[in-house]
Amino acid sequence: METLTSPLSLAERWLTYQQENPKSRIRDAARALGVSEAELLATRCTGHANSPVTFLSGDFRELLKQVPTLGRVMALTRNDSAVHERKGEYQKVSFNGQMGLVLGEDIDLRLFMSHWQFGFAVEENGRRSLQFFAADGEAVHKIYLLEESNQAAYEALVAQYRASYQPATLTAHPTSSPTTEADDDAIDAEGFRAAWRTMTDTHEFFGLLRQYGVTRTQALRLGPPELLRQLDPQAIDQALRLASEQQLSVMIFVASRGCIQIHTGPTERIVPTGSWLNVLDPDFNLHLKVGDIAQAWAVQKPTADGIVTSVELYDAAGNNLLLLFGKRKPGVPELSAWRELVAAL
């Protein structure tokens, strides 16, 4: 008589994968196992006091308002192709409905809380962190404690937001399919170009995309030709190195679905490693998978302070990977040195 064996649980499959791939990260494991990162983490929720993973519940806006009590930490936001890590303190945390801001000197975030569905406190390899995920289990933002962080404040925060029920399994819900791009011929391209030329603030750009029904990469194809120039996908390496050589401070934006994280300052130690381009500075790390860059553009947008110039990277599906600007503040014109640097790419 044939003996039937039970299928391996997700926790067992993950353990086997880790044994076979000891250097893999959880994001890679989730993809290989056909599940989400949040679903993997849930398998480590034992419900015991010393559980390596604690499921959190409550209003994450209120939780984030208490993150400044942790002191100096490392904020991490990523997409499939870019990882943005910034050390510093969470300061000036505020919310207007589901939109949030963190406006510290070091940690600068734009938060879209409607995408923050699941939260966990995680202890692994001696590191403590708070990790947040969208409804599909995709990570939106992570906060890692450093040696100098306030451990007691972390423990109090986890105790306060610890869910009464600790699930060993979690069901993620797939997100809706991306919007189909309209044919270029169906777009009022002349109207779109005219509206672009009369912008007074870079933030108006997203309203124009909605108004004219264009995707971001379609906007770059159809926008004012005098304000747009397609670059070699490798131009980001040159841009970062030139900024470093000229000691120009930059602004680097990387976004997940629920968070935009911004580094403002220098980029000094630029190190390519295999398919990744890295910035490895004491308080800022960037990891960019250059092979995923399908399109790179130099983009100019009119503002009340003059032209603002960016380098923008997109993958083959049209997803934005990274935005690079010269350092500037509202009311202050863009540095001519930054504009000249981009023109030289």
Short mmCIF file of C-alpha atoms in Angstrom, two decimals:
data_model
loop_
_atom_site.label_atom_id
_atom_site.label_comp_id
_atom_site.label_asym_id
_atom_site.label_seq_id
_atom_site.Cartn_x
_atom_site.Cartn_y
_atom_site.Cartn_z
CA MET A 1 0.00 0.00 0.00
CA GLU A 2 1.37 3.41 -1.05
CA THR A 3 2.00 5.86 1.79
CA LEU A 4 0.75 9.38 1.17
CA THR A 5 3.01 12.19 2.40
CA SER A 6 1.72 15.63 3.34
CA PRO A 7 2.90 18.49 1.14
CA LEU A 8 5.59 20.64 2.70
CA SER A 9 4.33 23.71 4.54
CA LEU A 10 5.45 27.15 3.38
CA ALA A 11 7.71 27.40 6.45
CA GLU A 12 9.39 24.12 5.50
CA ARG A 13 9.77 25.14 1.87
CA TRP A 14 11.38 28.43 2.96
CA LEU A 15 13.78 26.61 5.28
CA THR A 16 14.79 24.26 2.46
CA TYR A 17 15.31 27.21 0.12
CA GLN A 18 17.48 28.99 2.71
CA GLN A 19 19.61 25.88 3.18
CA GLU A 20 20.15 25.64 -0.57
CA ASN A 21 20.62 29.41 -1.01
CA PRO A 22 22.23 30.65 2.23
CA LYS A 23 23.02 34.13 0.87
CA SER A 24 19.57 34.80 -0.58
CA ARG A 25 17.37 37.61 0.72
CA ILE A 26 13.75 37.17 1.72
CA ARG A 27 12.51 39.05 -1.36
CA ASP A 28 14.31 36.57 -3.62
CA ALA A 29 13.03 33.62 -1.60
CA ALA A 30 9.44 34.86 -1.84
CA ARG A 31 9.71 35.18 -5.61
CA ALA A 32 11.27 31.73 -5.97
CA LEU A 33 8.55 30.16 -3.80
CA GLY A 34 5.72 31.97 -5.58
CA VAL A 35 4.49 33.86 -2.52
CA SER A 36 4.88 37.34 -1.05
CA GLU A 37 7.47 38.53 1.44
CA ALA A 38 4.76 39.20 4.04
CA GLU A 39 3.44 35.64 3.72
CA LEU A 40 6.92 34.27 4.41
CA LEU A 41 7.36 36.48 7.48
CA ALA A 42 4.01 35.32 8.88
CA THR A 43 5.31 31.74 9.03
CA ARG A 44 7.73 32.91 11.75
CA CYS A 45 4.94 34.30 13.98
CA THR A 46 4.84 31.74 16.78
CA GLY A 47 2.84 33.87 19.20
CA HIS A 48 5.42 33.25 21.93
CA ALA A 49 7.16 36.05 23.82
CA ASN A 50 10.47 35.26 22.10
CA SER A 51 9.01 34.87 18.60
CA PRO A 52 11.38 36.25 15.90
CA VAL A 53 8.41 37.88 14.15
CA THR A 54 5.53 39.78 15.77
CA PHE A 55 2.43 40.70 13.82
CA LEU A 56 1.42 44.33 14.42
CA SER A 57 -2.03 45.90 14.25
CA GLY A 58 -3.57 49.31 14.79
CA ASP A 59 -3.25 52.65 13.04
CA PHE A 60 0.20 52.68 11.45
CA ARG A 61 0.02 56.47 11.22
CA GLU A 62 0.02 56.64 15.02
CA LEU A 63 2.82 54.09 15.18
CA LEU A 64 4.97 56.16 12.80
CA LYS A 65 4.44 59.25 14.94
CA GLN A 66 6.26 57.36 17.71
CA VAL A 67 9.21 56.23 15.57
CA PRO A 68 11.19 59.39 16.54
CA THR A 69 11.49 57.84 20.03
CA LEU A 70 13.75 55.18 18.50
CA GLY A 71 16.45 57.76 17.82
CA ARG A 72 18.87 57.12 14.99
CA VAL A 73 17.76 54.28 12.69
CA MET A 74 18.09 53.16 9.07
CA ALA A 75 15.15 53.71 6.71
CA LEU A 76 14.83 51.39 3.71
CA THR A 77 12.55 51.78 0.71
CA ARG A 78 12.94 49.76 -2.47
CA ASN A 79 11.39 48.60 -5.70
CA ASP A 80 12.45 45.61 -7.81
CA SER A 81 15.52 47.39 -9.16
CA ALA A 82 16.62 50.01 -6.63
CA VAL A 83 17.24 49.87 -2.86
CA HIS A 84 17.48 53.17 -0.95
CA GLU A 85 18.93 53.06 2.59
CA ARG A 86 19.29 56.22 4.70
CA LYS A 87 20.44 56.56 8.30
CA GLY A 88 19.12 59.28 10.57
CA GLU A 89 16.23 60.21 12.83
CA TYR A 90 12.56 60.37 11.95
CA GLN A 91 11.52 63.97 12.56
CA LYS A 92 8.47 66.12 11.83
CA VAL A 93 6.16 63.17 11.18
CA SER A 94 2.73 64.41 10.07
CA PHE A 95 -0.37 63.18 8.25
CA ASN A 96 -3.19 64.69 6.26
CA GLY A 97 -5.67 61.86 5.84
CA GLN A 98 -3.83 58.98 4.18
CA MET A 99 -0.91 61.15 3.05
CA GLY A 100 2.08 61.49 5.34
CA LEU A 101 5.40 63.30 5.56
CA VAL A 102 8.66 62.73 7.41
CA LEU A 103 10.77 65.86 7.04
CA GLY A 104 14.00 65.30 8.94
CA GLU A 105 17.38 66.57 7.83
CA ASP A 106 18.41 62.99 7.02
CA ILE A 107 15.25 60.93 6.58
CA ASP A 108 12.85 62.49 4.09
CA LEU A 109 9.73 60.48 3.17
CA ARG A 110 6.39 60.83 1.36
CA LEU A 111 3.93 58.27 2.72
CA PHE A 112 0.83 56.84 1.02
CA MET A 113 -0.84 55.05 3.89
CA SER A 114 -3.71 53.48 1.93
CA HIS A 115 -1.10 50.92 0.80
CA TRP A 116 0.15 50.07 4.33
CA GLN A 117 -1.80 46.89 5.06
CA PHE A 118 0.44 44.61 7.16
CA GLY A 119 3.11 45.34 9.76
CA PHE A 120 5.67 43.17 11.53
CA ALA A 121 8.40 43.57 14.13
CA VAL A 122 11.26 41.33 13.00
CA GLU A 123 14.36 40.08 14.83
CA GLU A 124 16.84 38.28 12.58
CA ASN A 125 20.62 37.87 12.65
CA GLY A 126 20.80 40.16 15.67
CA ARG A 127 18.95 42.98 13.87
CA ARG A 128 15.63 44.48 14.91
CA SER A 129 13.27 46.13 12.47
CA LEU A 130 9.73 47.32 11.78
CA GLN A 131 8.52 46.17 8.35
CA PHE A 132 5.39 47.22 6.47
CA PHE A 133 3.68 45.68 3.46
CA ALA A 134 0.90 46.37 0.96
CA ALA A 135 -2.18 44.15 0.62
CA ASP A 136 -0.36 41.96 -1.92
CA GLY A 137 2.47 41.34 0.57
CA GLU A 138 4.96 43.60 -1.24
CA ALA A 139 7.20 45.60 1.09
CA VAL A 140 6.48 49.35 1.22
CA HIS A 141 8.94 50.48 3.92
CA LYS A 142 11.30 49.08 6.58
CA ILE A 143 12.92 50.68 9.64
CA TYR A 144 16.06 49.01 11.02
CA LEU A 145 17.50 49.72 14.44
CA LEU A 146 21.18 50.62 14.70
CA GLU A 147 23.55 49.98 17.59
CA GLU A 148 22.81 53.43 18.96
CA SER A 149 19.01 53.18 18.59
CA ASN A 150 16.76 53.24 21.66
CA GLN A 151 16.07 49.53 22.23
CA ALA A 152 13.68 50.13 25.14
CA ALA A 153 11.55 52.46 23.01
CA TYR A 154 11.42 49.77 20.32
CA GLU A 155 10.27 47.14 22.79
CA ALA A 156 7.57 49.48 24.13
CA LEU A 157 6.37 50.25 20.60
CA VAL A 158 6.16 46.58 19.65
CA ALA A 159 4.29 45.76 22.88
CA GLN A 160 1.81 48.57 22.21
CA TYR A 161 1.03 47.50 18.64
CA ARG A 162 1.34 43.74 19.04
CA ALA A 163 -1.79 42.14 17.57
CA SER A 164 -3.84 40.03 19.97
CA TYR A 165 -3.89 37.28 17.34
CA GLN A 166 -0.55 36.17 15.88
CA PRO A 167 -1.24 34.44 12.54
CA ALA A 168 1.08 31.67 11.31
CA THR A 169 -0.36 32.15 7.85
CA LEU A 170 -1.34 35.29 6.03
CA THR A 171 -3.29 35.72 2.81
CA ALA A 172 -2.05 38.40 0.46
CA HIS A 173 -4.39 39.86 -2.14
CA PRO A 174 -3.11 40.53 -5.68
CA THR A 175 -3.24 44.14 -6.79
CA SER A 176 -5.27 45.26 -9.77
CA SER A 177 -3.64 45.09 -13.19
CA PRO A 178 -1.76 48.19 -14.35
CA THR A 179 -3.64 50.67 -16.48
CA THR A 180 -3.38 49.96 -20.19
CA GLU A 181 -1.54 52.70 -22.07
CA ALA A 182 -3.70 54.55 -24.60
CA ASP A 183 -2.51 54.82 -28.19
CA ASP A 184 -0.34 57.88 -28.77
CA ASP A 185 -2.75 58.98 -31.52
CA ALA A 186 -5.57 59.11 -28.98
CA ILE A 187 -3.73 61.65 -26.81
CA ASP A 188 -4.12 65.41 -27.14
CA ALA A 189 -0.34 65.71 -27.48
CA GLU A 190 -0.39 69.40 -28.42
CA GLY A 191 -2.49 70.26 -25.38
CA PHE A 192 -0.24 68.13 -23.17
CA ARG A 193 2.91 69.83 -24.46
CA ALA A 194 1.39 73.28 -23.99
CA ALA A 195 0.36 72.44 -20.41
CA TRP A 196 3.85 71.11 -19.67
CA ARG A 197 5.47 74.31 -20.92
CA THR A 198 3.31 76.44 -18.60
CA MET A 199 3.89 74.48 -15.36
CA THR A 200 4.89 76.56 -12.35
CA ASP A 201 5.63 73.65 -9.97
CA THR A 202 7.05 70.17 -10.62
CA HIS A 203 4.21 68.61 -8.61
CA GLU A 204 1.75 69.72 -11.31
CA PHE A 205 3.21 67.06 -13.59
CA PHE A 206 1.24 64.20 -12.02
CA GLY A 207 -1.99 66.13 -12.45
CA LEU A 208 -1.16 66.55 -16.15
CA LEU A 209 -0.63 62.80 -16.52
CA ARG A 210 -4.12 62.18 -15.15
CA GLN A 211 -5.70 65.04 -17.09
CA TYR A 212 -4.36 63.86 -20.45
CA GLY A 213 -4.49 60.12 -19.72
CA VAL A 214 -0.81 59.41 -20.37
CA THR A 215 1.66 57.12 -18.62
CA ARG A 216 5.00 58.46 -17.41
CA THR A 217 7.05 56.97 -20.23
CA GLN A 218 4.41 58.00 -22.77
CA ALA A 219 4.69 61.55 -21.41
CA LEU A 220 8.40 61.47 -22.13
CA ARG A 221 7.73 60.38 -25.71
CA LEU A 222 5.04 63.01 -26.30
CA GLY A 223 6.30 65.90 -24.18
CA PRO A 224 8.00 69.11 -25.41
CA PRO A 225 11.07 67.94 -27.39
CA GLU A 226 13.11 70.97 -26.27
CA LEU A 227 12.68 69.87 -22.63
CA LEU A 228 13.45 66.17 -23.09
CA ARG A 229 16.45 64.11 -24.13
CA GLN A 230 16.80 60.35 -24.06
CA LEU A 231 20.05 59.13 -22.48
CA ASP A 232 22.07 55.97 -22.56
CA PRO A 233 20.80 53.68 -19.77
CA GLN A 234 24.32 53.70 -18.31
CA ALA A 235 24.27 57.51 -17.94
CA ILE A 236 23.33 57.22 -14.25
CA ASP A 237 26.84 55.94 -13.46
CA GLN A 238 28.36 58.96 -15.18
CA ALA A 239 25.92 61.35 -13.47
CA LEU A 240 26.72 60.07 -9.98
CA ARG A 241 30.46 60.09 -10.62
CA LEU A 242 30.43 63.63 -12.03
CA ALA A 243 28.40 64.83 -9.05
CA SER A 244 30.91 63.18 -6.74
CA GLU A 245 33.92 64.67 -8.54
CA GLN A 246 32.35 68.14 -8.51
CA GLN A 247 31.15 67.75 -4.90
CA LEU A 248 27.61 68.57 -6.00
CA SER A 249 24.85 67.56 -3.61
CA VAL A 250 21.99 65.69 -5.27
CA MET A 251 18.50 64.42 -4.46
CA ILE A 252 17.86 60.72 -5.11
CA PHE A 253 14.24 59.50 -5.05
CA VAL A 254 13.33 55.79 -4.88
CA ALA A 255 9.71 54.72 -4.47
CA SER A 256 7.72 51.69 -3.44
CA ARG A 257 3.96 51.67 -3.79
CA GLY A 258 3.51 53.18 -0.33
CA CYS A 259 6.56 55.38 0.17
CA ILE A 260 8.93 57.74 -1.62
CA GLN A 261 12.31 57.98 0.10
CA ILE A 262 14.65 60.88 -0.69
CA HIS A 263 18.35 61.29 -0.04
CA THR A 264 19.63 64.87 -0.18
CA GLY A 265 23.37 65.32 -0.03
CA PRO A 266 26.57 64.09 -1.63
CA THR A 267 27.29 60.72 -3.21
CA GLU A 268 30.94 59.90 -2.65
CA ARG A 269 31.85 56.21 -2.83
CA ILE A 270 30.40 54.74 -6.04
CA VAL A 271 31.12 51.03 -6.43
CA PRO A 272 29.91 48.75 -9.26
CA THR A 273 29.43 45.12 -8.19
CA GLY A 274 28.34 42.69 -10.88
CA SER A 275 24.99 43.87 -12.24
CA TRP A 276 24.56 46.43 -9.44
CA LEU A 277 25.74 50.04 -9.18
CA ASN A 278 26.18 51.00 -5.53
CA VAL A 279 26.65 54.16 -3.51
CA LEU A 280 28.32 53.08 -0.25
CA ASP A 281 28.56 56.16 1.96
CA PRO A 282 28.44 56.16 5.79
CA ASP A 283 24.83 57.39 6.06
CA PHE A 284 23.47 56.60 2.59
CA ASN A 285 23.51 53.44 0.51
CA LEU A 286 21.98 52.96 -2.92
CA HIS A 287 21.87 49.67 -4.82
CA LEU A 288 20.70 49.97 -8.44
CA LYS A 289 20.36 47.02 -10.82
CA VAL A 290 21.58 48.72 -13.98
CA GLY A 291 20.54 45.87 -16.27
CA ASP A 292 16.89 46.67 -15.48
CA ILE A 293 17.18 50.20 -16.89
CA ALA A 294 15.35 50.17 -20.22
CA GLN A 295 15.00 53.95 -20.57
CA ALA A 296 16.89 56.91 -19.15
CA TRP A 297 15.85 60.51 -19.76
CA ALA A 298 17.05 64.01 -19.01
CA VAL A 299 13.84 65.88 -18.18
CA GLN A 300 13.18 69.58 -17.66
CA LYS A 301 10.09 71.04 -16.03
CA PRO A 302 9.30 74.77 -15.75
CA THR A 303 8.64 76.15 -12.26
CA ALA A 304 8.17 79.57 -10.69
CA ASP A 305 11.88 79.35 -9.77
CA GLY A 306 13.01 78.47 -13.29
CA ILE A 307 13.73 75.15 -15.00
CA VAL A 308 14.19 72.05 -12.81
CA THR A 309 16.25 69.25 -14.37
CA SER A 310 16.10 65.54 -13.51
CA VAL A 311 17.57 62.25 -14.68
CA GLU A 312 14.82 59.61 -14.71
CA LEU A 313 15.15 55.82 -15.02
CA TYR A 314 12.47 53.34 -16.14
CA ASP A 315 12.31 49.58 -16.62
CA ALA A 316 10.89 47.75 -19.65
CA ALA A 317 7.37 47.85 -18.18
CA GLY A 318 7.53 51.63 -17.76
CA ASN A 319 7.95 51.56 -13.98
CA ASN A 320 10.01 54.37 -12.51
CA LEU A 321 13.14 53.05 -10.84
CA LEU A 322 14.84 56.24 -9.67
CA LEU A 323 14.77 60.03 -10.00
CA LEU A 324 17.92 62.14 -9.67
CA PHE A 325 17.88 65.93 -9.16
CA GLY A 326 20.40 68.52 -8.12
CA LYS A 327 19.92 69.69 -4.53
CA ARG A 328 17.52 72.61 -4.33
CA LYS A 329 14.77 74.04 -2.15
CA PRO A 330 11.50 75.74 -3.13
CA GLY A 331 12.11 79.40 -3.88
CA VAL A 332 15.73 78.76 -4.87
CA PRO A 333 16.72 78.39 -8.55
CA GLU A 334 18.44 75.22 -9.69
CA LEU A 335 22.23 75.31 -9.62
CA SER A 336 23.69 75.98 -13.06
CA ALA A 337 26.43 73.43 -12.28
CA TRP A 338 23.80 70.68 -11.99
CA ARG A 339 22.14 71.69 -15.25
CA GLU A 340 25.52 71.68 -16.99
CA LEU A 341 26.32 68.26 -15.56
CA VAL A 342 23.12 66.77 -17.00
CA ALA A 343 23.72 68.49 -20.35
CA ALA A 344 27.12 66.74 -20.51
CA LEU A 345 25.65 63.24 -20.11
#
